[in-house]
Short mmCIF file of C-alpha atoms in Angstrom, two decimals:
data_model
loop_
_atom_site.label_atom_id
_atom_site.label_comp_id
_atom_site.label_asym_id
_atom_site.label_seq_id
_atom_site.Cartn_x
_atom_site.Cartn_y
_atom_site.Cartn_z
CA MET A 1 13.53 27.11 19.39
CA ALA A 2 11.74 27.17 16.15
CA ILE A 3 13.24 26.08 12.97
CA THR A 4 11.76 27.96 9.56
CA LEU A 5 12.06 26.17 6.35
CA CYS A 6 14.17 27.56 3.04
CA ASP A 7 10.98 26.38 0.72
CA ILE A 8 12.80 27.35 -2.11
CA ASN A 9 11.57 25.60 -4.98
CA GLY A 10 9.88 23.26 -2.85
CA CYS A 11 13.49 22.73 -0.37
CA ARG A 12 13.00 21.74 3.44
CA LEU A 13 16.19 21.99 4.28
CA GLU A 14 16.49 24.87 6.75
CA ARG A 15 16.41 28.80 5.62
CA GLY A 16 20.08 30.14 4.94
CA HIS A 17 21.90 26.81 3.98
CA THR A 18 24.33 25.79 1.78
CA GLY A 19 24.92 24.07 -1.28
CA LYS A 20 21.33 22.81 -2.96
CA HIS A 21 17.72 22.44 -2.27
CA ASN A 22 16.48 18.90 -1.40
CA LYS A 23 12.92 18.62 -1.32
CA PHE A 24 12.67 15.16 0.60
CA PRO A 25 16.25 15.40 2.91
CA GLU A 26 15.66 11.95 5.30
CA PHE A 27 18.31 12.97 7.62
CA VAL A 28 15.87 15.38 9.75
CA TRP A 29 14.64 11.55 10.87
CA THR A 30 18.05 9.30 10.10
CA SER A 31 20.33 11.80 11.72
CA GLN A 32 18.63 10.37 14.91
CA PHE A 33 17.22 7.32 14.25
CA ASN A 34 18.22 3.47 14.47
CA LYS A 35 18.99 0.98 11.84
CA LYS A 36 15.72 -1.25 12.93
CA ASP A 37 14.03 2.28 12.82
CA ILE A 38 14.98 3.84 9.27
CA ASP A 39 14.57 0.80 7.91
CA LYS A 40 11.25 0.70 9.68
CA VAL A 41 10.43 3.83 8.00
CA ASN A 42 11.69 1.86 4.64
CA LYS A 43 10.18 -0.86 4.12
CA ALA A 44 6.02 1.47 4.89
CA GLY A 45 7.51 3.99 1.22
CA TYR A 46 7.66 0.44 -0.05
CA ALA A 47 5.38 -1.04 -2.71
CA THR A 48 5.40 -5.45 -1.13
CA PRO A 49 2.38 -6.39 -3.41
CA ARG A 50 0.63 -9.87 -2.49
CA GLY A 51 1.23 -12.41 -5.49
CA GLY A 52 4.31 -10.88 -6.50
CA ASP A 53 6.23 -11.76 -9.68
CA LYS A 54 3.76 -13.76 -10.03
CA GLY A 55 1.81 -11.13 -11.35
CA ALA A 56 4.90 -9.16 -12.64
CA TYR A 57 5.12 -7.17 -10.31
CA GLN A 58 8.10 -5.30 -8.90
CA ASN A 59 7.87 -6.31 -4.68
CA HIS A 60 10.24 -4.24 -2.59
CA VAL A 61 10.88 -0.43 -4.16
CA TYR A 62 9.07 2.56 -3.28
CA ARG A 63 6.16 3.30 -4.40
CA ASN A 64 6.68 6.22 -6.30
CA ASN A 65 7.72 3.75 -9.78
CA LYS A 66 5.87 2.82 -12.40
CA VAL A 67 2.51 0.94 -12.19
CA ILE A 68 0.22 -1.98 -13.58
CA ILE A 69 -3.11 -1.63 -14.60
CA PRO A 70 -4.87 -4.44 -14.79
CA PHE A 71 -7.03 -4.35 -18.19
CA GLU A 72 -10.19 -5.69 -16.99
CA ARG A 73 -10.01 -2.32 -14.17
CA LEU A 74 -8.19 -0.03 -16.94
CA GLU A 75 -12.45 2.15 -16.90
CA ASN A 76 -12.23 2.52 -12.80
CA VAL A 77 -8.87 4.38 -12.89
CA ASN A 78 -7.28 7.79 -13.37
CA LEU A 79 -4.58 7.36 -15.43
CA ASN A 80 -3.28 10.84 -14.17
CA ASN A 81 -2.54 9.42 -11.09
CA TYR A 82 0.19 7.99 -11.96
CA GLN A 83 3.00 11.03 -12.69
CA ASP A 84 5.73 7.54 -12.68
CA GLY A 85 4.38 5.97 -15.61
CA TYR A 86 1.98 2.86 -16.28
CA VAL A 87 2.18 -0.26 -18.42
CA ILE A 88 -2.02 -2.07 -19.13
CA ARG A 89 -1.95 -5.68 -18.14
CA LEU A 90 -3.55 -7.97 -20.77
CA PHE A 91 -3.61 -12.14 -20.58
CA PRO A 92 -3.49 -13.63 -23.08
CA ASN A 93 -7.34 -14.62 -23.72
CA GLN A 94 -8.93 -10.54 -22.72
CA TYR A 95 -6.49 -9.64 -25.54
CA PHE A 96 -6.90 -12.83 -28.85
CA GLU A 97 -10.17 -14.53 -29.68
CA SER A 98 -8.62 -17.92 -30.86
CA ALA A 99 -4.35 -18.18 -31.56
CA GLY A 100 -2.68 -15.59 -33.82
CA VAL A 101 -5.98 -13.67 -34.42
CA VAL A 102 -6.28 -10.69 -31.57
CA LYS A 103 -10.18 -9.19 -31.03
CA PRO A 104 -10.64 -5.91 -33.49
CA GLU A 105 -11.20 -3.57 -30.75
CA PHE A 106 -7.29 -3.68 -30.63
CA LEU A 107 -6.73 -3.54 -33.56
CA GLN A 108 -8.72 -0.71 -34.45
CA PRO A 109 -6.64 2.71 -35.29
CA ASN A 110 -7.35 4.60 -32.27
CA SER A 111 -7.57 1.39 -30.00
CA PHE A 112 -5.72 3.38 -26.48
CA VAL A 113 -4.66 -1.10 -25.85
CA LYS A 114 -0.56 -1.03 -27.70
CA VAL A 115 0.68 -4.36 -26.78
CA GLY A 116 4.67 -3.64 -27.16
CA ASP A 117 3.84 -0.03 -26.75
CA ASN A 118 1.84 0.59 -23.07
CA ALA A 119 0.45 -2.46 -22.49
CA PHE A 120 1.56 -6.33 -21.82
CA ILE A 121 0.84 -10.27 -22.09
CA LEU A 122 1.19 -12.23 -18.78
CA TYR A 123 1.33 -15.40 -19.59
CA ARG A 124 0.71 -17.32 -16.60
CA THR A 125 -0.38 -21.10 -17.56
CA HIS A 126 1.53 -23.54 -20.40
CA SER A 127 -2.48 -23.91 -21.16
CA SER A 128 -2.64 -20.67 -22.23
CA PHE A 129 0.81 -20.06 -23.72
CA GLU A 130 0.30 -22.82 -26.19
CA GLU A 131 -3.34 -22.35 -27.16
CA LEU A 132 -3.33 -18.65 -27.69
CA PRO A 133 0.60 -18.83 -28.13
CA PRO A 134 2.54 -15.32 -29.27
CA LEU A 135 2.56 -13.75 -33.05
CA PRO A 136 5.21 -14.52 -34.19
CA ASP A 137 7.72 -11.42 -34.33
CA TRP A 138 6.46 -10.81 -31.06
CA GLU A 139 9.72 -10.54 -28.17
CA VAL A 140 9.13 -11.31 -24.42
CA ARG A 141 10.02 -7.88 -21.84
CA HIS A 142 12.74 -6.96 -21.76
CA LEU A 143 15.13 -3.68 -20.56
CA LYS A 144 16.76 -1.40 -23.01
CA LYS A 145 18.77 1.79 -22.69
CA ASN A 146 20.41 3.95 -25.46
CA GLY A 147 19.17 0.54 -27.55
CA ASN A 148 21.42 -2.17 -25.84
CA ILE A 149 19.52 -4.16 -23.84
CA VAL A 150 20.71 -3.91 -19.61
CA THR A 151 19.54 -5.72 -16.32
CA ARG A 152 18.57 -3.52 -14.30
CA ARG A 153 16.83 -0.36 -14.44
CA SER A 154 17.27 2.40 -13.85
CA LYS A 155 17.27 5.95 -14.97
CA ASP A 156 16.69 6.46 -19.25
CA VAL A 157 15.54 2.95 -18.43
CA ILE A 158 13.03 1.46 -21.13
CA ASP A 159 10.51 -1.83 -21.56
CA ALA A 160 10.54 -2.84 -24.86
CA GLY A 161 8.59 -6.67 -26.07
CA HIS A 162 5.53 -8.27 -25.90
CA TYR A 163 5.04 -9.98 -23.86
CA VAL A 164 6.36 -11.83 -20.10
CA LEU A 165 5.35 -15.59 -18.84
CA ARG A 166 4.81 -16.70 -15.04
CA LEU A 167 4.68 -20.21 -16.19
CA SER A 168 4.08 -22.82 -12.87
CA SER A 169 6.22 -26.47 -12.97
CA ILE A 170 3.50 -28.57 -13.20
CA SER A 171 3.33 -32.65 -13.49
CA ASN A 172 6.03 -33.02 -16.73
CA LYS A 173 6.21 -28.89 -17.82
CA LYS A 174 8.57 -26.44 -16.13
CA GLU A 175 9.34 -23.63 -14.96
CA ARG A 176 9.15 -20.72 -17.05
CA LYS A 177 9.77 -16.96 -15.85
CA GLU A 178 11.01 -14.58 -18.81
CA GLY A 179 10.60 -11.16 -18.21
CA PRO A 180 11.38 -8.71 -16.40
CA PRO A 181 8.69 -7.15 -13.13
CA GLN A 182 6.81 -4.66 -15.53
CA GLY A 183 5.66 -2.50 -12.57
CA ILE A 184 4.23 -1.65 -9.12
CA PHE A 185 0.48 -2.27 -7.80
CA ALA A 186 -1.22 0.39 -8.51
CA PRO A 187 -3.45 1.31 -5.39
CA GLU A 188 -0.35 0.47 -3.37
CA TYR A 189 1.30 3.47 -6.36
CA ALA A 190 2.22 7.52 -4.31
CA ASN A 191 4.06 10.51 -5.96
CA ALA A 192 7.55 11.04 -3.97
CA GLU A 193 6.29 14.00 -2.17
CA THR A 194 3.32 11.93 -0.60
CA ASN A 195 5.49 9.24 -0.26
CA TYR A 196 7.92 10.97 1.88
CA LEU A 197 5.42 13.01 4.10
CA SER A 198 4.25 9.44 4.77
CA LYS A 199 7.70 8.40 5.74
CA ALA A 200 7.42 11.02 7.73
CA PHE A 201 4.64 11.59 9.59
CA LEU A 202 5.49 7.32 10.61
CA ALA A 203 9.62 8.15 11.59
CA TRP A 204 7.11 10.84 14.45
CA LEU A 205 5.02 8.57 15.11
CA ILE A 206 8.01 6.38 16.35
CA ILE A 207 9.28 9.54 18.29
CA LYS A 208 5.33 8.87 20.09
CA THR A 209 5.30 5.36 20.52
CA GLN A 210 4.92 4.03 25.01
CA ASN A 211 8.71 3.83 25.62
CA SER A 212 10.57 5.70 22.91
CA PRO A 213 14.32 5.58 23.02
CA TYR A 214 14.15 8.91 21.42
CA ASN A 215 12.87 12.53 22.82
CA GLU A 216 11.38 14.78 20.32
CA GLU A 217 12.84 17.54 21.17
CA GLN A 218 15.66 16.12 18.66
CA PHE A 219 13.37 16.63 15.74
CA GLN A 220 12.79 19.74 15.49
CA HIS A 221 13.29 19.75 12.02
CA LEU A 222 11.34 16.63 11.12
CA ARG A 223 8.19 19.14 13.76
CA ALA A 224 9.01 22.49 10.82
CA ILE A 225 8.00 19.96 8.38
CA LEU A 226 5.05 18.21 9.70
CA ILE A 227 3.71 21.34 10.92
CA SER A 228 3.83 23.27 7.37
CA HIS A 229 1.56 20.58 5.93
CA ASN A 230 -0.54 20.10 9.00
CA LEU A 231 0.02 17.01 9.74
CA ILE A 232 0.85 17.41 13.51
CA ASN A 233 -2.41 18.31 14.53
CA ILE A 234 -3.21 16.33 17.80
CA SER A 235 -6.56 17.03 18.42
CA GLN A 236 -7.58 14.78 15.31
CA LEU A 237 -5.17 12.61 15.27
CA GLU A 238 -6.14 12.15 18.79
CA GLU A 239 -10.17 11.70 17.18
CA LYS A 240 -9.18 9.36 14.84
CA ALA A 241 -7.30 7.68 17.72
CA ILE A 242 -3.84 8.22 15.72
CA LEU A 243 -2.50 8.99 19.00
CA LYS A 244 -4.31 8.01 22.25
CA ASN A 245 -3.65 10.70 25.44
CA GLY A 246 -0.54 12.09 23.03
CA ILE A 247 1.07 8.09 22.66
CA THR A 248 0.66 6.91 18.93
CA CYS A 249 -1.98 4.43 19.18
CA CYS A 250 -3.97 1.49 17.19
CA PRO A 251 -6.62 2.45 15.73
CA LEU A 252 -8.56 0.17 15.07
CA CYS A 253 -8.81 -1.66 18.98
CA GLU A 254 -7.06 2.02 20.12
CA GLN A 255 -4.22 0.35 22.17
CA ILE A 256 -1.00 2.50 22.43
CA ILE A 257 2.15 0.80 20.50
CA PHE A 258 5.32 -0.29 22.59
CA TYR A 259 8.02 0.75 21.19
CA GLU A 260 9.61 -2.84 21.65
CA GLN A 261 6.20 -3.81 19.73
CA LEU A 262 7.31 -2.16 16.91
CA HIS A 263 10.47 -5.01 16.22
CA GLU A 264 8.62 -7.85 17.76
CA MET A 265 7.85 -11.23 16.06
CA VAL A 266 3.87 -10.89 15.90
CA SER A 267 2.06 -13.44 18.32
CA PHE A 268 -1.31 -14.21 18.26
CA GLU A 269 -1.74 -14.99 21.79
CA GLY A 270 -5.21 -13.25 23.20
CA ALA A 271 -6.07 -12.41 19.75
CA SER A 272 -9.81 -13.55 20.30
CA GLY A 273 -11.00 -14.91 16.81
CA LEU A 274 -6.99 -15.86 15.77
CA ALA A 275 -6.65 -18.70 18.85
CA ASN A 276 -5.77 -20.86 16.09
CA SER A 277 -3.11 -18.80 13.32
CA GLN A 278 -0.40 -18.78 15.01
CA GLU A 279 0.29 -23.22 15.54
CA GLN A 280 -0.73 -21.82 10.65
CA VAL A 281 1.53 -19.61 10.22
CA GLU A 282 4.45 -20.50 13.09
CA GLY A 283 7.75 -20.37 11.33
CA ALA A 284 5.63 -18.95 8.02
CA THR A 285 5.22 -15.83 8.87
CA ARG A 286 7.96 -13.21 9.96
CA SER A 287 5.24 -9.78 10.49
CA THR A 288 6.35 -7.72 12.88
CA SER A 289 3.46 -6.53 16.03
CA VAL A 290 2.63 -3.80 14.35
CA ASN A 291 2.96 -2.16 11.40
CA LEU A 292 1.82 0.32 8.70
CA PHE A 293 -1.32 0.92 9.06
CA HIS A 294 -3.83 2.21 6.40
CA MET A 295 -7.07 4.38 7.11
CA VAL A 296 -8.95 3.61 4.70
CA PRO A 297 -8.66 0.44 1.98
CA LEU A 298 -6.22 1.11 -1.09
CA VAL A 299 -7.90 0.87 -4.11
CA TYR A 300 -7.83 0.81 -8.04
CA GLU A 301 -9.71 3.67 -8.30
CA THR A 302 -8.45 6.81 -5.83
CA LEU A 303 -4.98 6.81 -4.62
CA GLU A 304 -5.76 6.47 -0.36
CA HIS A 305 -2.07 6.75 1.20
CA LYS A 306 -1.63 9.28 2.53
CA PRO A 307 0.40 10.94 4.81
CA ASP A 308 -2.99 11.84 6.95
CA GLN A 309 -4.55 8.36 6.02
CA ILE A 310 -2.04 6.22 7.43
CA ALA A 311 -0.07 4.91 11.37
CA TRP A 312 0.90 2.42 13.42
CA GLY A 313 -1.03 -0.79 14.15
CA HIS A 314 -1.59 -4.20 15.10
CA ALA A 315 -0.21 -6.98 12.65
CA ILE A 316 -3.84 -8.74 14.25
CA CYS A 317 -6.00 -5.88 14.29
CA ASN A 318 -4.82 -4.98 10.28
CA THR A 319 -5.86 -8.71 9.59
CA ARG A 320 -9.05 -8.05 10.84
CA LEU A 321 -9.68 -4.82 10.00
CA GLY A 322 -9.28 -6.04 6.49
CA GLN A 323 -10.34 -4.66 3.23
CA ARG A 324 -12.72 -1.87 5.33
CA GLU A 325 -12.07 1.47 6.59
CA CYS A 326 -10.98 2.05 10.11
CA LEU A 327 -14.25 5.14 11.20
CA PRO A 328 -13.29 6.06 14.37
CA LEU A 329 -16.63 6.67 17.24
CA SER A 330 -16.71 10.69 16.57
CA ARG A 331 -17.52 9.72 13.04
CA LEU A 332 -19.64 7.13 13.43
CA LYS A 333 -21.59 8.98 15.50
CA GLN A 334 -22.62 11.36 12.95
CA GLU A 335 -22.80 8.94 10.46
CA GLY A 336 -23.62 5.92 11.50
CA THR A 337 -26.95 4.56 12.99
CA PRO A 338 -26.91 3.25 17.55
CA VAL A 339 -27.22 0.12 17.55
CA GLY A 340 -28.06 -1.98 20.66
CA LEU A 341 -30.27 -4.69 22.78
CA LEU A 342 -34.16 -4.56 23.36
CA ASP A 343 -35.24 -5.13 27.12
CA GLU A 344 -38.24 -7.19 28.56
CA ASP A 345 -39.90 -3.68 27.58
CA SER A 346 -38.81 -3.65 24.27
CA ASN A 347 -36.73 -0.48 25.07
CA LEU A 348 -33.44 -0.20 23.36
CA GLU A 349 -29.95 -0.36 25.73
CA VAL A 350 -27.93 1.56 23.11
CA LEU A 351 -24.18 -0.86 22.60
CA GLY A 352 -22.85 1.61 19.80
CA TRP A 353 -23.10 2.79 16.37
CA ILE A 354 -22.93 0.74 13.25
CA SER A 355 -21.69 2.43 10.10
CA LYS A 356 -23.92 2.75 6.81
CA ASP A 357 -22.51 0.06 5.09
CA LYS A 358 -23.26 -1.94 8.46
CA GLN A 359 -19.81 -3.50 8.52
CA PHE A 360 -18.61 -1.55 11.27
CA ILE A 361 -19.66 -0.96 15.26
CA ARG A 362 -17.72 0.46 17.94
CA THR A 363 -19.25 1.40 21.84
CA GLU A 364 -18.03 4.12 23.78
CA ASN A 365 -16.08 1.16 26.31
CA GLY A 366 -14.69 0.57 22.73
CA GLU A 367 -15.13 -2.66 22.06
CA VAL A 368 -15.17 -3.33 17.92
CA TRP A 369 -17.11 -5.51 15.10
CA ILE A 370 -16.28 -6.30 11.93
CA LYS A 371 -18.47 -8.08 9.36
CA ILE A 372 -16.03 -10.83 8.22
CA THR A 373 -18.56 -11.99 5.83
CA ASP A 374 -19.33 -10.18 1.81
CA ILE A 375 -15.79 -8.67 1.75
CA GLU A 376 -13.34 -9.15 -0.02
CA PHE A 377 -9.89 -7.75 -1.73
CA ASN A 378 -10.39 -7.70 -5.78
CA ASP A 379 -6.88 -10.06 -7.20
CA ASP A 380 -5.74 -10.66 -9.96
CA PHE A 381 -6.99 -13.58 -11.24
CA GLU A 382 -6.64 -14.73 -15.32
CA GLU A 383 -10.48 -15.74 -15.72
#
């Protein structure tokens, strides 16, 4: 029996429900899921930045949170994207000309960047802290609620202060860590609506894995929510290799995902080109075989964590793809160029299709080639 959604003020409960409206009902999957699968979906809704705390990032909090914008990225971002707020991070050498001397651009009355208001200074080395110290009237960043200092973020808590210390221990200098995490990694941001729909879609893909313990008929409410946003378009999902013959699929290698892989630890056995990786990371990784997979890389310029651009994919395939867009064969045929081998008579035997940026090749039988040089993720490094 088809379920009709309430839709009053965006409510996704069934029409005619009692009680309060609810835009983000997670019980539509959690009521049937086991704890491991609930945790798997929840984790996909968290921001988990590389570098984590050393960059003053929050870790394992929902994507709909305040973000950190690196000062050097300010011109590349649309600040209106961040509905949950933002704060600008500067390194001391970006703000100071010399000890105690602020660069003129920050002293102008119309300067957008104001340390202590919408920006903070991040000290990551003892040398920068000694050579370009905080101004005398500055305070370490801290949290306040109703005028009182608090230790945990919650509703109505605000950030105060000017700088954060993340100084590693070196030789005779001890580690110094002062000031709370300031926000999440901006490319991982998604507002509450997008984050909810993304989790809902990933929950549905768990149901669609091979050997799934769940019966899709038990999730009609979840299905109704996804259909209302056109997120269960089977032909499109098959074309993007998010599904294969109706079963959840890794979009890169186009192999079906087995339910058991969602929770087993990753193995590099049989992974071409990664044969010695297992020894290198044995005991150091807790990654599962299948994880959240982004079809489009996360970047500062645009928000790319969206329900129509995510899937479950192999951890090894995620590693291989790196910061590249995962292009399906159909799109490569439309936009790319045929590539192949020349025979003795200089006739081209088509091998596959290469992307416009020459980074990605697919063949008809599912083989993939990825360029492994000249592509790197722009991490936040202090000059």
